[in-house]
Structures are given as structure tokens and as C-alpha cells.
PDB file of C-alpha atoms in Angstrom:
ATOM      1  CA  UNK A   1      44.578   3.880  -1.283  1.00  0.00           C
ATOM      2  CA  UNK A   2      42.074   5.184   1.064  1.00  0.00           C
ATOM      3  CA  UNK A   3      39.543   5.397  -1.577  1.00  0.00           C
ATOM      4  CA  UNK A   4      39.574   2.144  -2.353  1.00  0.00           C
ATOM      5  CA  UNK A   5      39.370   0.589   0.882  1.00  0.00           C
ATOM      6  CA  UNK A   6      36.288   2.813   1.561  1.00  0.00           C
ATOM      7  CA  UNK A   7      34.948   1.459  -1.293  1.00  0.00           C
ATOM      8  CA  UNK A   8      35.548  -2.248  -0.498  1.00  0.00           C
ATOM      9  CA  UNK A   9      33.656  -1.212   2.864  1.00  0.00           C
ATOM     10  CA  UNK A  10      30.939   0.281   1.232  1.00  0.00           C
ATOM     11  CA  UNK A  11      30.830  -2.675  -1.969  1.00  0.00           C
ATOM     12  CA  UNK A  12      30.555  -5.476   1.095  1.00  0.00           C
ATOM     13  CA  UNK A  13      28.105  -3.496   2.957  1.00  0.00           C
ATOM     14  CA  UNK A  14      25.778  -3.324  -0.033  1.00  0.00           C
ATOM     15  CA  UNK A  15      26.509  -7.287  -1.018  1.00  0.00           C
ATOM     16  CA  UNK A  16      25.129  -7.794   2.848  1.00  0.00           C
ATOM     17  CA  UNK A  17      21.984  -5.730   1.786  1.00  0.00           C
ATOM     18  CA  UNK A  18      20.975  -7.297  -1.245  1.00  0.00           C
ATOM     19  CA  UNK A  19      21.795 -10.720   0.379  1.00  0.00           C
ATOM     20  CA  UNK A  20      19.637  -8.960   3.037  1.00  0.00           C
ATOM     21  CA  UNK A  21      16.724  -8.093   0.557  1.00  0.00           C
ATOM     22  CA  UNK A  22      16.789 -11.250  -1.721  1.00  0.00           C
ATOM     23  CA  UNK A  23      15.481 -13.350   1.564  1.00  0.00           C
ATOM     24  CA  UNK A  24      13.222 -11.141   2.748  1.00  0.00           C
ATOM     25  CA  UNK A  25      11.635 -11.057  -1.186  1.00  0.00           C
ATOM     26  CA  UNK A  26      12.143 -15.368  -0.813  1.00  0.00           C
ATOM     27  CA  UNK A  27       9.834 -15.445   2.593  1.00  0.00           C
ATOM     28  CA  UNK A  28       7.259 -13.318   1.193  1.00  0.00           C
ATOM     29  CA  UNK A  29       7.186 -15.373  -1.481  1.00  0.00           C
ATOM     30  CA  UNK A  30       6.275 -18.396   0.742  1.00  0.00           C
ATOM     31  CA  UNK A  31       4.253 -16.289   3.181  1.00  0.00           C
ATOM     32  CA  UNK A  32       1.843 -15.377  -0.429  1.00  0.00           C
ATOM     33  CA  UNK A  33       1.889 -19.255  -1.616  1.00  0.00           C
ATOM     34  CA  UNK A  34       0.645 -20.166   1.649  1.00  0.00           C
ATOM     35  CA  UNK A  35      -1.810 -17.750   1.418  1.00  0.00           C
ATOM     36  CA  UNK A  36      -2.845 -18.857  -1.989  1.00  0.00           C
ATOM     37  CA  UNK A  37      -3.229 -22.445  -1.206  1.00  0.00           C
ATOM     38  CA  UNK A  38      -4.974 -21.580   2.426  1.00  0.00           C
ATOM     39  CA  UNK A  39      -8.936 -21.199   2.049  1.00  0.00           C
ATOM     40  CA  UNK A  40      -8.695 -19.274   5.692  1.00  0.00           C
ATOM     41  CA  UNK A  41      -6.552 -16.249   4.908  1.00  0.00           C
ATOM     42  CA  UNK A  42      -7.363 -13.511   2.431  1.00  0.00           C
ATOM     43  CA  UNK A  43      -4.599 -11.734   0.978  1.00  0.00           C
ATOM     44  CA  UNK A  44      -5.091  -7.984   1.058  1.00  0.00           C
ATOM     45  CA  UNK A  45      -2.632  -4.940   0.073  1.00  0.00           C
ATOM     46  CA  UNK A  46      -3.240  -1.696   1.062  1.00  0.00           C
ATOM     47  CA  UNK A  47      -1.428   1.553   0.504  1.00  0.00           C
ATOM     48  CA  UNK A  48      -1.921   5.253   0.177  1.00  0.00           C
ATOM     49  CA  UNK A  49      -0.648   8.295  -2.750  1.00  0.00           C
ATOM     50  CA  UNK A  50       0.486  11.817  -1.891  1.00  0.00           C
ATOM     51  CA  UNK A  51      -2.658  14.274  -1.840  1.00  0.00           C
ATOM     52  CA  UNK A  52      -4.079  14.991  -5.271  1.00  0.00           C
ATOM     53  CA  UNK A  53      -5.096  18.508  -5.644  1.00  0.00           C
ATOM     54  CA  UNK A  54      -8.771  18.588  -6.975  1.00  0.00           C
ATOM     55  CA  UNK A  55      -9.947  21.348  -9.524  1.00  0.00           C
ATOM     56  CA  UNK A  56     -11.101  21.821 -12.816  1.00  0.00           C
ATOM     57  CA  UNK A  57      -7.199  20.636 -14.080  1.00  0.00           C
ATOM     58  CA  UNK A  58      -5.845  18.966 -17.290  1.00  0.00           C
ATOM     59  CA  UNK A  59      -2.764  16.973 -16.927  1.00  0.00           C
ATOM     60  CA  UNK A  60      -3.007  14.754 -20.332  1.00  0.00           C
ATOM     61  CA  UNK A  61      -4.733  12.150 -19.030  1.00  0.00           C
ATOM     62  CA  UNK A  62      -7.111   9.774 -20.556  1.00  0.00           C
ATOM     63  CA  UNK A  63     -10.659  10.111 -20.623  1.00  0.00           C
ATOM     64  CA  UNK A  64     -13.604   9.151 -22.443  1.00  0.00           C
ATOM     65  CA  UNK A  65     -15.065  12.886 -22.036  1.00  0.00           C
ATOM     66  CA  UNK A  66     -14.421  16.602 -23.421  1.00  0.00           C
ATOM     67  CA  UNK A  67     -12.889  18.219 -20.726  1.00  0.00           C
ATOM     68  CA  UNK A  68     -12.670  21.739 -19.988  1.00  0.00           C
ATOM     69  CA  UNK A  69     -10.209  22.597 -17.956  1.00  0.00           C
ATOM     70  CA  UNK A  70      -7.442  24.884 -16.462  1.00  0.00           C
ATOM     71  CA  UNK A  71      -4.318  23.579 -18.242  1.00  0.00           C
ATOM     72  CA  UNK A  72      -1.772  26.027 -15.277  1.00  0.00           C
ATOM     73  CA  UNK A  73      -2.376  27.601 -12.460  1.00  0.00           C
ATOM     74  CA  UNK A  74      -3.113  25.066 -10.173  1.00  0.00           C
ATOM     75  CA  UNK A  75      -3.682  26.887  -7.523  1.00  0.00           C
ATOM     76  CA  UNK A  76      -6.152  25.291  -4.919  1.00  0.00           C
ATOM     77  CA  UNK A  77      -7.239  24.466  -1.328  1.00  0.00           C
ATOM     78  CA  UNK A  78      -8.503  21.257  -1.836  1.00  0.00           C
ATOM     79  CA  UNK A  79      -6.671  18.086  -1.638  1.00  0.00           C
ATOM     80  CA  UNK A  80      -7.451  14.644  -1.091  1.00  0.00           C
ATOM     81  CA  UNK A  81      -5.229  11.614   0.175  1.00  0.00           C
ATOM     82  CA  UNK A  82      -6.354   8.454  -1.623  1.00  0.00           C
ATOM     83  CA  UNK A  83      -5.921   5.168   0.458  1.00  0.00           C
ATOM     84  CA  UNK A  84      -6.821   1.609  -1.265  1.00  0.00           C
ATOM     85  CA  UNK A  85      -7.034  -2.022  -0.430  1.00  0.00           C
ATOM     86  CA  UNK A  86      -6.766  -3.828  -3.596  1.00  0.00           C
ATOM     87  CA  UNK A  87      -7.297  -8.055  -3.439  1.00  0.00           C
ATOM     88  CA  UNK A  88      -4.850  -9.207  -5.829  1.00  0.00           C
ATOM     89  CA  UNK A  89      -6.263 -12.415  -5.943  1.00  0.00           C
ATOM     90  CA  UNK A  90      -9.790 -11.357  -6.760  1.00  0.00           C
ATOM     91  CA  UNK A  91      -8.877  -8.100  -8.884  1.00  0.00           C
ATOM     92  CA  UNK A  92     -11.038  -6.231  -6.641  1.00  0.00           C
ATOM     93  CA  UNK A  93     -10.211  -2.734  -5.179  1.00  0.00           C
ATOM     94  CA  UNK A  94     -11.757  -0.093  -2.755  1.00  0.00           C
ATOM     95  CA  UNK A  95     -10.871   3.305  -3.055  1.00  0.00           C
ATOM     96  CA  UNK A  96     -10.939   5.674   0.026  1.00  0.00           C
ATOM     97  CA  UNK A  97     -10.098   9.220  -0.009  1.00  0.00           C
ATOM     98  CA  UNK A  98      -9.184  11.137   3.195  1.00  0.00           C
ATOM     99  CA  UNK A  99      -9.134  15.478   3.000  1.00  0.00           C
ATOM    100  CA  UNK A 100      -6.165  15.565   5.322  1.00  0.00           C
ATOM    101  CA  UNK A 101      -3.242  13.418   5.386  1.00  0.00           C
ATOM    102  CA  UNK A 102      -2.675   9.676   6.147  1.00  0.00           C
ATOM    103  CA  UNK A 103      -2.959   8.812   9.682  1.00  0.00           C
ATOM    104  CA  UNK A 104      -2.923   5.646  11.483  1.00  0.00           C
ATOM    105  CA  UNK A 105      -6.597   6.060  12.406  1.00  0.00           C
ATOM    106  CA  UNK A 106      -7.953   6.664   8.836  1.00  0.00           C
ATOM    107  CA  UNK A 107      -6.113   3.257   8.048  1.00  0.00           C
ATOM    108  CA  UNK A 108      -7.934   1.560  10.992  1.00  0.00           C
ATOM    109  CA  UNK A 109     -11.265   3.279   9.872  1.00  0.00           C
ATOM    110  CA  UNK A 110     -10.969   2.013   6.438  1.00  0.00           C
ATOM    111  CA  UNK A 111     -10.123  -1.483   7.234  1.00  0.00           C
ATOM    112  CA  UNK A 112     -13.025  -1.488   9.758  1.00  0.00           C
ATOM    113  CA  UNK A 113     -15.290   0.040   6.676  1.00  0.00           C
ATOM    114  CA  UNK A 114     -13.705  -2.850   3.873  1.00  0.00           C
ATOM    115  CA  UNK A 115     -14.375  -5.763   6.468  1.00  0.00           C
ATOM    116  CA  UNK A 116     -17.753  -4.856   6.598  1.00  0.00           C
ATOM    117  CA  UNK A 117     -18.468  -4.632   3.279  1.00  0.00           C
ATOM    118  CA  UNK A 118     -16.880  -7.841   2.185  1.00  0.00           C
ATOM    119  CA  UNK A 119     -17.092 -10.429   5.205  1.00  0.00           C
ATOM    120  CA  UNK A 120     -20.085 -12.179   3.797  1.00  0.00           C
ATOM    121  CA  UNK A 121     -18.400 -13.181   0.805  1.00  0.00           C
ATOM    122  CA  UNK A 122     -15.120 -14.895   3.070  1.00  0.00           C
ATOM    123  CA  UNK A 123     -17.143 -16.940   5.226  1.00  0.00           C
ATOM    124  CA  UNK A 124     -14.296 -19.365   6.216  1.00  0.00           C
ATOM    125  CA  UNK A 125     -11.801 -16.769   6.677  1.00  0.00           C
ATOM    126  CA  UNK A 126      -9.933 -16.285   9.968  1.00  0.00           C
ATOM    127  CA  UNK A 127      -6.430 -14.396   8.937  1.00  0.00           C
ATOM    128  CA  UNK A 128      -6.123 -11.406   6.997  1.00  0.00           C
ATOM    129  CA  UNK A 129      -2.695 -11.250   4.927  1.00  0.00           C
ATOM    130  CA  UNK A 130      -2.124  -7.298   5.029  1.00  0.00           C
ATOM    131  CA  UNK A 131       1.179  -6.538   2.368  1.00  0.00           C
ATOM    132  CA  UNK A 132       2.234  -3.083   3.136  1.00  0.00           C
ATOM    133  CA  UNK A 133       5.257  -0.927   2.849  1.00  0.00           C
ATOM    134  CA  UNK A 134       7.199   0.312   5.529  1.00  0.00           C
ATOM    135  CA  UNK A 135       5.390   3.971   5.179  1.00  0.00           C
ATOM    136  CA  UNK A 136       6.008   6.460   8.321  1.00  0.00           C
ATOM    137  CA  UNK A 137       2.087   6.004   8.938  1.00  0.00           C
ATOM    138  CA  UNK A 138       2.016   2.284   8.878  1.00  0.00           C
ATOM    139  CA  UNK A 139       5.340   1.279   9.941  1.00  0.00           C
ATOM    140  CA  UNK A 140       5.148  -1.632  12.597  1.00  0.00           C
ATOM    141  CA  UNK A 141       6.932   0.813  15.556  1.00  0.00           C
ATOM    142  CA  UNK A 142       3.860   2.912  15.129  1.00  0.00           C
ATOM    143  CA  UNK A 143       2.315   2.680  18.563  1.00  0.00           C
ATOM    144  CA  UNK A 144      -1.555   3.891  17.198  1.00  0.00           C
ATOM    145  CA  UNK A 145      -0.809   2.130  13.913  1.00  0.00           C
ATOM    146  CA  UNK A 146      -0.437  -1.369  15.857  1.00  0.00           C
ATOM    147  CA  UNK A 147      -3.096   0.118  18.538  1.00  0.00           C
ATOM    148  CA  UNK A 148      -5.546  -0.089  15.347  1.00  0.00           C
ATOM    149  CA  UNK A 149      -4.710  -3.360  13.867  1.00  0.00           C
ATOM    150  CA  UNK A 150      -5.233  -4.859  17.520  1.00  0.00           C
ATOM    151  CA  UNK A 151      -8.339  -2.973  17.986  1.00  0.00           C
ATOM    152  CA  UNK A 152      -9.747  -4.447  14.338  1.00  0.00           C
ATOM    153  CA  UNK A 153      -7.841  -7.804  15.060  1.00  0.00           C
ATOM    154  CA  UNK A 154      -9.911  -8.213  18.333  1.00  0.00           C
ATOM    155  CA  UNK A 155     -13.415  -6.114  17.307  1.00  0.00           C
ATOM    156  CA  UNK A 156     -13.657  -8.675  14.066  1.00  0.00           C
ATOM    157  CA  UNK A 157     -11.744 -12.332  15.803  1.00  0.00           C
ATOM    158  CA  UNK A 158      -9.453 -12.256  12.922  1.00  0.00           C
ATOM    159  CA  UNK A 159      -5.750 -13.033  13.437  1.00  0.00           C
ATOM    160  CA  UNK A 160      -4.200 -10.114  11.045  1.00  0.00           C
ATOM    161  CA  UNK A 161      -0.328 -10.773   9.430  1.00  0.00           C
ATOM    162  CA  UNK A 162       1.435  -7.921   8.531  1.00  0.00           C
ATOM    163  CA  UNK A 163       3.719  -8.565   5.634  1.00  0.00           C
ATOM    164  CA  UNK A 164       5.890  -5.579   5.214  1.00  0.00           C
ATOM    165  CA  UNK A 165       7.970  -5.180   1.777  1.00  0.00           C
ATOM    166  CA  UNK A 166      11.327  -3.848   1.617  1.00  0.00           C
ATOM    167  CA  UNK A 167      12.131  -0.530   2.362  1.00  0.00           C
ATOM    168  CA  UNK A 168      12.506   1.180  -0.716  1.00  0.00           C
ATOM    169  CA  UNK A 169      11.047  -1.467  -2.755  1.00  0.00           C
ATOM    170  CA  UNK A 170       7.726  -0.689  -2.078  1.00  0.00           C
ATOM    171  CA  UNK A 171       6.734  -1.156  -5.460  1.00  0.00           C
ATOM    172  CA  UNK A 172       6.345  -4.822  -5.734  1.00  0.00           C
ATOM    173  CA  UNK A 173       3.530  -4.095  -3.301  1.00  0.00           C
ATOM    174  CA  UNK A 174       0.335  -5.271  -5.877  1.00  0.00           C
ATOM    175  CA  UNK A 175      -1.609  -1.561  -5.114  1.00  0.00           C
ATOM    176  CA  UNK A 176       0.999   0.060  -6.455  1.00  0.00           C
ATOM    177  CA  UNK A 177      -0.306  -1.796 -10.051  1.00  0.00           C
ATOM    178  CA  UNK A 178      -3.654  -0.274  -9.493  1.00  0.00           C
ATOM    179  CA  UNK A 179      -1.669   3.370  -8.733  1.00  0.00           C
ATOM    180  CA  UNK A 180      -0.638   3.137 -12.020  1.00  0.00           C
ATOM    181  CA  UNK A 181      -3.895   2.491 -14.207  1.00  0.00           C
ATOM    182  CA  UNK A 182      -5.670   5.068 -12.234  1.00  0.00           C
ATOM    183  CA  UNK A 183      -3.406   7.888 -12.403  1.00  0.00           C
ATOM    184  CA  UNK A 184      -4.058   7.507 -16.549  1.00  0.00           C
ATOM    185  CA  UNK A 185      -7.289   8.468 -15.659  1.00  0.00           C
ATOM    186  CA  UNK A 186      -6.901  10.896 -12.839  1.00  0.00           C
ATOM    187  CA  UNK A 187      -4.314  12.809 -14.830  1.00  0.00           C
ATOM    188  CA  UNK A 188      -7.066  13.649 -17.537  1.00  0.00           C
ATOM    189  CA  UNK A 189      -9.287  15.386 -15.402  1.00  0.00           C
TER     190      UNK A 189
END
């Protein structure tokens, strides 16, 4: 008996979640057709991947070239963390690659870098629409990680949105598509 009313606890507390999750996935849902439909914000998502070992490796990839590589023994001291900011609405993505790991200041940096690059081309543009997960190095209670955003929100007069996804459903974020392709690639050499 006590088994199932611990399991009518737990079956209502998860029926609260996914009531929980459905309207957060319904708001960014409006929050993106807004975005679509305003010509002054520019929809951007960012995330980063665990550090990628670099080496002569093999890991059955694809690639266009013979390879020769070391097919075990990955032993190596170099790593890289690669951080992106992919515009789903242009197909465009830029590719940073850090040789520590992820910090709320290489975020910052990188934003800072991408706005640069691309402000010409968004004349009219006063919001940026950030989608990101709720990662310990950009998670919204992150004192430098809001620190940064301020510091780019002010240096560039943009108003910046944060549009955090689900915890745990991270994948819905539109990098993580880009992730995907690349590691094809990255796994071949």
C-alpha cells in the first residue's frame, strides 16, 4: 500500500512537470514567432560541446581525405572547447574554440567578437534573441555570466533576451542541429 501511494505522489509530481514544460515550450514558441515577424530582433542560439581532444585520431568519421591516423591510444594534452552561435534563420554559424573550459567570459568575448563581425548586415536591429540552455556557465544566476551580457547589452545599445530552454531538453536548442553535422566530420579526423 505504501508503494503505491508513493507512486501516486511521484505520477502527480511528474504530470505537474510536463504541464510545467509543455508551457514553457508554448511561450518560446511565441517569443520565436515574434521574433520572426519583428525586423528589429535577430534570433541567435549559442551553445558550447565538451572539449575535443585534438591529435592525429580516427574515429570513423566522414571525410573527403585519406587520413592517417592513430586509430587507439588517444592519449593527449591538447583539448579544445568549441562554442558556436548559429542564426537559425539565416543558416549561418560561427565557430569558436576555447583551449580551456567554458567560462562566462569566453561567452562574453565571443558575442563581443560575432557582433562585430555581423552588425553591418542588421542595420535595423535593436534586440538580440539569445536561445540557450540552462548550462552551469550560462545559467541566468550566474553573477559574471549576467555581468557579461550587461556589459555587451550596454557597450553595443542592444536590449539582449535571454530565452532559456528546458532543463534537460536542451536539445531543441537549433545549435545542437549544427552539433550534429559537424561531429560527422570531426569524428573522421
Amino acid at each position: 500500500m505504501a508503494w503505491a501511494t508513493a507512486y501516486a505522489r511521484f505520477a502527480k509530481r511528474c504530470h505537474k512537470k510536463i504541464k510545467e514544460t509543455e508551457a514553457i515550450f508554448e511561450a518560446l514558441a511565441r517569443v520565436h514567432q515574434q521574433a520572426c515577424e519583428d525586423t528589429t530582433v535577430l534570433r541567435i542560439s549559442i551553445d558550447a560541446k565538451a572539449m575535443v581532444k585534438i591529435g592525429t585520431f580516427s574515429r570513423h568519421g566522414q571525410s573527403r581525405l585519406i587520413i592517417r591516423a592513430a586509430d587507439h591510444d588517444f592519449k593527449t594534452n591538447e583539448t579544445l572547447t568549441p562554442f558556436g552561435i548559429f542564426l537559425p534563420d539565416d543558416h549561418e554559424v560561427c565557430l569558436y574554440f576555447a583551449p580551456s573550459g567554458l567560462t562566462a567570459d569566453f561567452i562574453g568575448d565571443c558575442l563581443c567578437d560575432f557582433w562585430t563581425m555581423v552588425r553591418a548586415s542588421f542595420p535595423t536591429l535593436t534586440t538580440l534573441l539569445i536561445n540557450l540552455d540552462t548550462g552551469p556557465e550560462n545559467h541566468s544566476r550566474r553573477t559574471q555570466v549576467m555581468q557579461r551580457m550587461t556589459d555587451f547589452a550596454d557597450t553595443f545599445r542592444l536590449t539582449v533576451q535571454l530565452v532559456y530552454y528546458v532543463p534537460y531538453h536542451s536539445t531543441y536548442n537549433p545549435i545542437e542541429r549544427v552539433w550534429g553535422v559537424l561531429e560527422q566530420h570531426w569524428n573522421g579526423a
